Short mmCIF file of C-alpha atoms in Angstrom, two decimals:
data_model
loop_
_atom_site.label_atom_id
_atom_site.label_comp_id
_atom_site.label_asym_id
_atom_site.label_seq_id
_atom_site.Cartn_x
_atom_site.Cartn_y
_atom_site.Cartn_z
CA UNK A 1 28.58 17.79 3.52
CA UNK A 2 26.79 18.82 0.39
CA UNK A 3 24.54 16.75 -2.28
CA UNK A 4 26.31 13.32 -2.53
CA UNK A 5 25.18 9.74 -3.35
CA UNK A 6 24.99 8.34 0.21
CA UNK A 7 23.64 5.02 -0.80
CA UNK A 8 22.88 2.71 -3.77
CA UNK A 9 19.86 0.35 -3.15
CA UNK A 10 18.43 -2.29 -5.98
CA UNK A 11 20.21 0.27 -8.35
CA UNK A 12 18.77 3.25 -7.23
CA UNK A 13 21.18 6.36 -6.20
CA UNK A 14 20.00 7.44 -2.96
CA UNK A 15 21.23 11.38 -2.60
CA UNK A 16 21.89 12.69 0.82
CA UNK A 17 18.99 15.34 0.89
CA UNK A 18 19.11 16.70 4.66
CA UNK A 19 20.75 16.01 7.58
CA UNK A 20 18.23 16.60 10.45
CA UNK A 21 20.59 15.15 13.38
CA UNK A 22 24.21 14.76 13.60
CA UNK A 23 27.07 13.91 16.22
CA UNK A 24 30.81 15.08 15.75
CA UNK A 25 29.55 16.16 12.01
CA UNK A 26 28.36 12.50 11.43
CA UNK A 27 24.94 12.23 10.07
CA UNK A 28 22.92 9.89 12.43
CA UNK A 29 19.21 11.01 11.22
CA UNK A 30 19.16 11.99 7.84
CA UNK A 31 16.75 12.13 4.70
CA UNK A 32 17.84 10.74 1.36
CA UNK A 33 15.79 11.05 -2.05
CA UNK A 34 15.76 9.39 -5.50
CA UNK A 35 13.88 11.34 -8.14
CA UNK A 36 10.44 11.75 -5.98
CA UNK A 37 11.15 8.92 -3.67
CA UNK A 38 12.21 9.64 -0.10
CA UNK A 39 14.15 7.57 2.32
CA UNK A 40 14.92 8.21 6.11
CA UNK A 41 17.71 6.84 7.52
CA UNK A 42 19.54 6.48 10.65
CA UNK A 43 22.98 5.40 11.85
CA UNK A 44 22.42 2.81 14.35
CA UNK A 45 26.10 1.94 14.98
CA UNK A 46 28.57 4.89 15.00
CA UNK A 47 31.85 2.84 15.96
CA UNK A 48 31.23 0.21 13.53
CA UNK A 49 29.35 2.51 11.16
CA UNK A 50 25.95 0.88 9.90
CA UNK A 51 23.06 2.35 8.79
CA UNK A 52 18.97 1.49 8.48
CA UNK A 53 17.28 2.99 5.74
CA UNK A 54 13.37 2.69 4.83
CA UNK A 55 11.24 4.58 2.49
CA UNK A 56 9.00 7.07 3.53
CA UNK A 57 5.87 8.85 1.98
CA UNK A 58 6.58 12.86 1.52
CA UNK A 59 3.06 13.48 3.54
CA UNK A 60 4.93 10.98 6.71
CA UNK A 61 8.04 12.86 6.29
CA UNK A 62 6.17 16.41 6.85
CA UNK A 63 4.15 15.14 9.72
CA UNK A 64 7.21 14.01 11.45
CA UNK A 65 9.06 17.34 10.49
CA UNK A 66 6.17 18.93 12.14
CA UNK A 67 6.26 16.84 15.25
CA UNK A 68 2.84 15.13 14.98
CA UNK A 69 4.52 11.54 14.75
CA UNK A 70 7.63 10.52 16.37
CA UNK A 71 10.98 9.68 14.62
CA UNK A 72 10.18 6.15 15.37
CA UNK A 73 7.16 5.89 13.90
CA UNK A 74 8.43 7.34 10.86
CA UNK A 75 10.91 4.71 10.57
CA UNK A 76 8.55 1.97 11.44
CA UNK A 77 5.70 2.69 9.11
CA UNK A 78 6.76 0.04 6.46
CA UNK A 79 7.11 -3.50 5.90
CA UNK A 80 10.65 -3.68 5.15
CA UNK A 81 13.92 -1.79 5.65
CA UNK A 82 17.54 -1.91 4.37
CA UNK A 83 20.61 -2.76 6.58
CA UNK A 84 23.54 -1.43 5.39
CA UNK A 85 27.43 -1.64 6.27
CA UNK A 86 29.41 1.11 4.21
CA UNK A 87 32.20 -0.12 2.04
CA UNK A 88 35.16 1.89 0.58
CA UNK A 89 32.69 3.50 -1.65
CA UNK A 90 28.89 3.01 -2.34
CA UNK A 91 29.35 0.12 -4.84
CA UNK A 92 30.88 -1.93 -2.05
CA UNK A 93 28.30 -1.40 0.36
CA UNK A 94 26.66 -4.37 2.16
CA UNK A 95 23.11 -3.95 1.46
CA UNK A 96 20.79 -6.35 2.95
CA UNK A 97 16.77 -6.10 2.72
CA UNK A 98 15.12 -7.32 5.96
CA UNK A 99 11.62 -7.59 7.52
CA UNK A 100 10.54 -4.64 9.43
CA UNK A 101 10.12 -7.18 12.44
CA UNK A 102 13.88 -7.65 12.39
CA UNK A 103 15.01 -3.98 13.14
CA UNK A 104 17.10 -3.44 16.03
CA UNK A 105 14.38 -1.33 18.23
CA UNK A 106 17.02 -0.43 20.93
CA UNK A 107 19.41 1.46 18.13
CA UNK A 108 16.27 3.48 16.84
CA UNK A 109 15.17 6.79 18.58
CA UNK A 110 13.29 6.56 21.69
CA UNK A 111 9.45 6.06 21.37
CA UNK A 112 8.50 9.27 22.47
CA UNK A 113 11.35 11.32 20.65
CA UNK A 114 9.95 14.12 18.32
CA UNK A 115 11.86 16.08 15.77
CA UNK A 116 12.60 19.90 16.98
CA UNK A 117 13.19 22.25 14.29
CA UNK A 118 16.16 23.79 16.39
CA UNK A 119 17.63 25.82 13.32
CA UNK A 120 16.33 28.28 10.65
CA UNK A 121 18.14 25.95 8.15
CA UNK A 122 16.25 23.04 9.56
CA UNK A 123 12.97 25.51 9.29
CA UNK A 124 13.80 26.45 5.83
CA UNK A 125 13.90 22.47 5.18
CA UNK A 126 10.35 22.01 6.41
CA UNK A 127 9.07 24.54 4.30
CA UNK A 128 10.68 23.30 1.29
CA UNK A 129 9.09 19.83 2.12
CA UNK A 130 5.66 21.46 2.59
CA UNK A 131 6.01 23.20 -0.78
CA UNK A 132 6.67 19.92 -2.31
CA UNK A 133 3.91 18.02 -0.63
CA UNK A 134 1.15 20.77 -1.84
CA UNK A 135 2.61 21.55 -5.09
CA UNK A 136 1.05 20.03 -8.54
CA UNK A 137 3.39 17.38 -8.60
CA UNK A 138 3.37 16.37 -4.81
CA UNK A 139 0.41 15.08 -2.23
CA UNK A 140 -2.58 16.76 -4.00
CA UNK A 141 -1.71 15.24 -7.40
CA UNK A 142 -0.78 12.25 -5.95
CA UNK A 143 -4.17 11.98 -3.99
CA UNK A 144 -6.07 12.33 -7.12
CA UNK A 145 -4.15 9.87 -8.90
CA UNK A 146 -4.61 7.33 -6.15
CA UNK A 147 -8.50 8.10 -6.33
CA UNK A 148 -8.45 7.76 -10.27
CA UNK A 149 -6.77 4.43 -9.42
CA UNK A 150 -9.13 3.36 -6.86
CA UNK A 151 -12.40 4.23 -8.97
CA UNK A 152 -10.95 2.39 -11.87
CA UNK A 153 -10.32 -0.62 -9.68
CA UNK A 154 -14.16 -0.30 -8.43
CA UNK A 155 -15.53 0.05 -11.77
CA UNK A 156 -13.38 -3.10 -12.94
CA UNK A 157 -14.67 -5.09 -10.27
CA UNK A 158 -18.38 -3.87 -10.82
CA UNK A 159 -18.09 -4.78 -14.70
CA UNK A 160 -16.55 -8.51 -13.32
CA UNK A 161 -19.45 -8.95 -10.79
CA UNK A 162 -21.95 -8.09 -13.43
CA UNK A 163 -20.47 -10.91 -15.86
CA UNK A 164 -20.74 -13.01 -12.72
CA UNK A 165 -24.31 -12.45 -11.75
CA UNK A 166 -25.28 -12.71 -15.48
CA UNK A 167 -23.57 -15.90 -15.65
CA UNK A 168 -25.65 -17.20 -12.42
CA UNK A 169 -28.87 -15.92 -13.92
CA UNK A 170 -28.41 -17.69 -17.40
CA UNK A 171 -27.33 -20.83 -15.54
CA UNK A 172 -30.44 -20.92 -13.71
CA UNK A 173 -32.88 -19.84 -16.13
CA UNK A 174 -31.68 -22.91 -18.45
CA UNK A 175 -32.48 -25.09 -15.60
CA UNK A 176 -35.92 -23.75 -15.22
CA UNK A 177 -38.71 -26.02 -16.67
CA UNK A 178 -42.40 -24.27 -17.09
CA UNK A 179 -44.86 -26.74 -16.09
CA UNK A 180 -48.54 -26.18 -16.48
CA UNK A 181 -51.28 -27.56 -14.89
CA UNK A 182 -53.28 -29.75 -17.37
CA UNK A 183 -56.38 -29.34 -15.43
CA UNK A 184 -56.81 -25.50 -15.13
CA UNK A 185 -59.83 -23.34 -15.50
CA UNK A 186 -59.94 -20.26 -17.23
CA UNK A 187 -58.39 -17.45 -15.21
CA UNK A 188 -57.00 -19.91 -12.80
CA UNK A 189 -53.78 -21.59 -13.28
CA UNK A 190 -50.47 -21.72 -12.06
CA UNK A 191 -46.80 -21.97 -13.66
CA UNK A 192 -44.59 -23.91 -11.73
CA UNK A 193 -40.77 -23.64 -12.11
CA UNK A 194 -38.11 -25.98 -10.92
CA UNK A 195 -35.16 -24.03 -9.06
CA UNK A 196 -31.63 -25.09 -8.85
CA UNK A 197 -29.10 -24.63 -6.26
CA UNK A 198 -26.38 -22.71 -7.32
CA UNK A 199 -22.85 -23.54 -5.92
CA UNK A 200 -20.17 -20.65 -5.94
CA UNK A 201 -16.37 -21.37 -5.79
CA UNK A 202 -13.92 -18.53 -5.25
CA UNK A 203 -11.05 -19.00 -7.52
CA UNK A 204 -9.58 -15.91 -7.00
CA UNK A 205 -10.40 -12.39 -5.71
CA UNK A 206 -12.84 -11.79 -8.41
CA UNK A 207 -13.49 -14.49 -10.81
CA UNK A 208 -16.10 -17.04 -9.55
CA UNK A 209 -16.56 -20.78 -10.79
CA UNK A 210 -20.23 -21.37 -11.14
CA UNK A 211 -21.67 -24.76 -11.02
CA UNK A 212 -25.58 -25.65 -10.91
CA UNK A 213 -26.32 -28.50 -8.94
CA UNK A 214 -29.43 -30.92 -7.85
CA UNK A 215 -31.82 -30.05 -10.54
CA UNK A 216 -35.39 -30.23 -10.08
CA UNK A 217 -34.65 -29.86 -6.22
CA UNK A 218 -37.70 -27.72 -5.18
CA UNK A 219 -40.51 -26.42 -6.94
CA UNK A 220 -41.68 -23.28 -6.37
CA UNK A 221 -44.78 -21.26 -7.68
CA UNK A 222 -44.05 -18.52 -10.45
#
């Protein structure tokens, strides 16, 4: 069919990348892409022409092409999909975003249906996907970026927690009263401090509101 704009979703043009399964020259299971994003589409009604589309990662697409996950698993590995009824042209398509729980399971590939590479043309496409996946702009680079983002979030979380602990410490210390026993012998004395009960109320995922309660509640030896 050649490269063409097959769908338009949220203003993004999805170009037909590869027909994986077809029936009477009609694509029924195929890959679309937009820049670096990949989408899998299945025709769920040949007579009335209706499609479902889900966004997939390149690594999951590769696993499906290599028969490590089923075609249905690839489609279902997301939380949403687009239900599309084609119009006279792509601009007139009826595109409805839905929760994955609403997807018509009876119209999907069978649960144990694994993709089979039956032609050299498909084998070449699998090789192409793998080359992109393991290239500098593909999976390895994506994994590095993901790790950088993860450690950045961890560092930020630790910084915020340090501020929280410091806040708690300052609150407690400010409430401490050092008491000296009026009758002490040289080399035999005790310092008594008053501890406070600290209540923490989680306001968000990171920030905590701190309130010191019940001053002079418990006396301990320092």
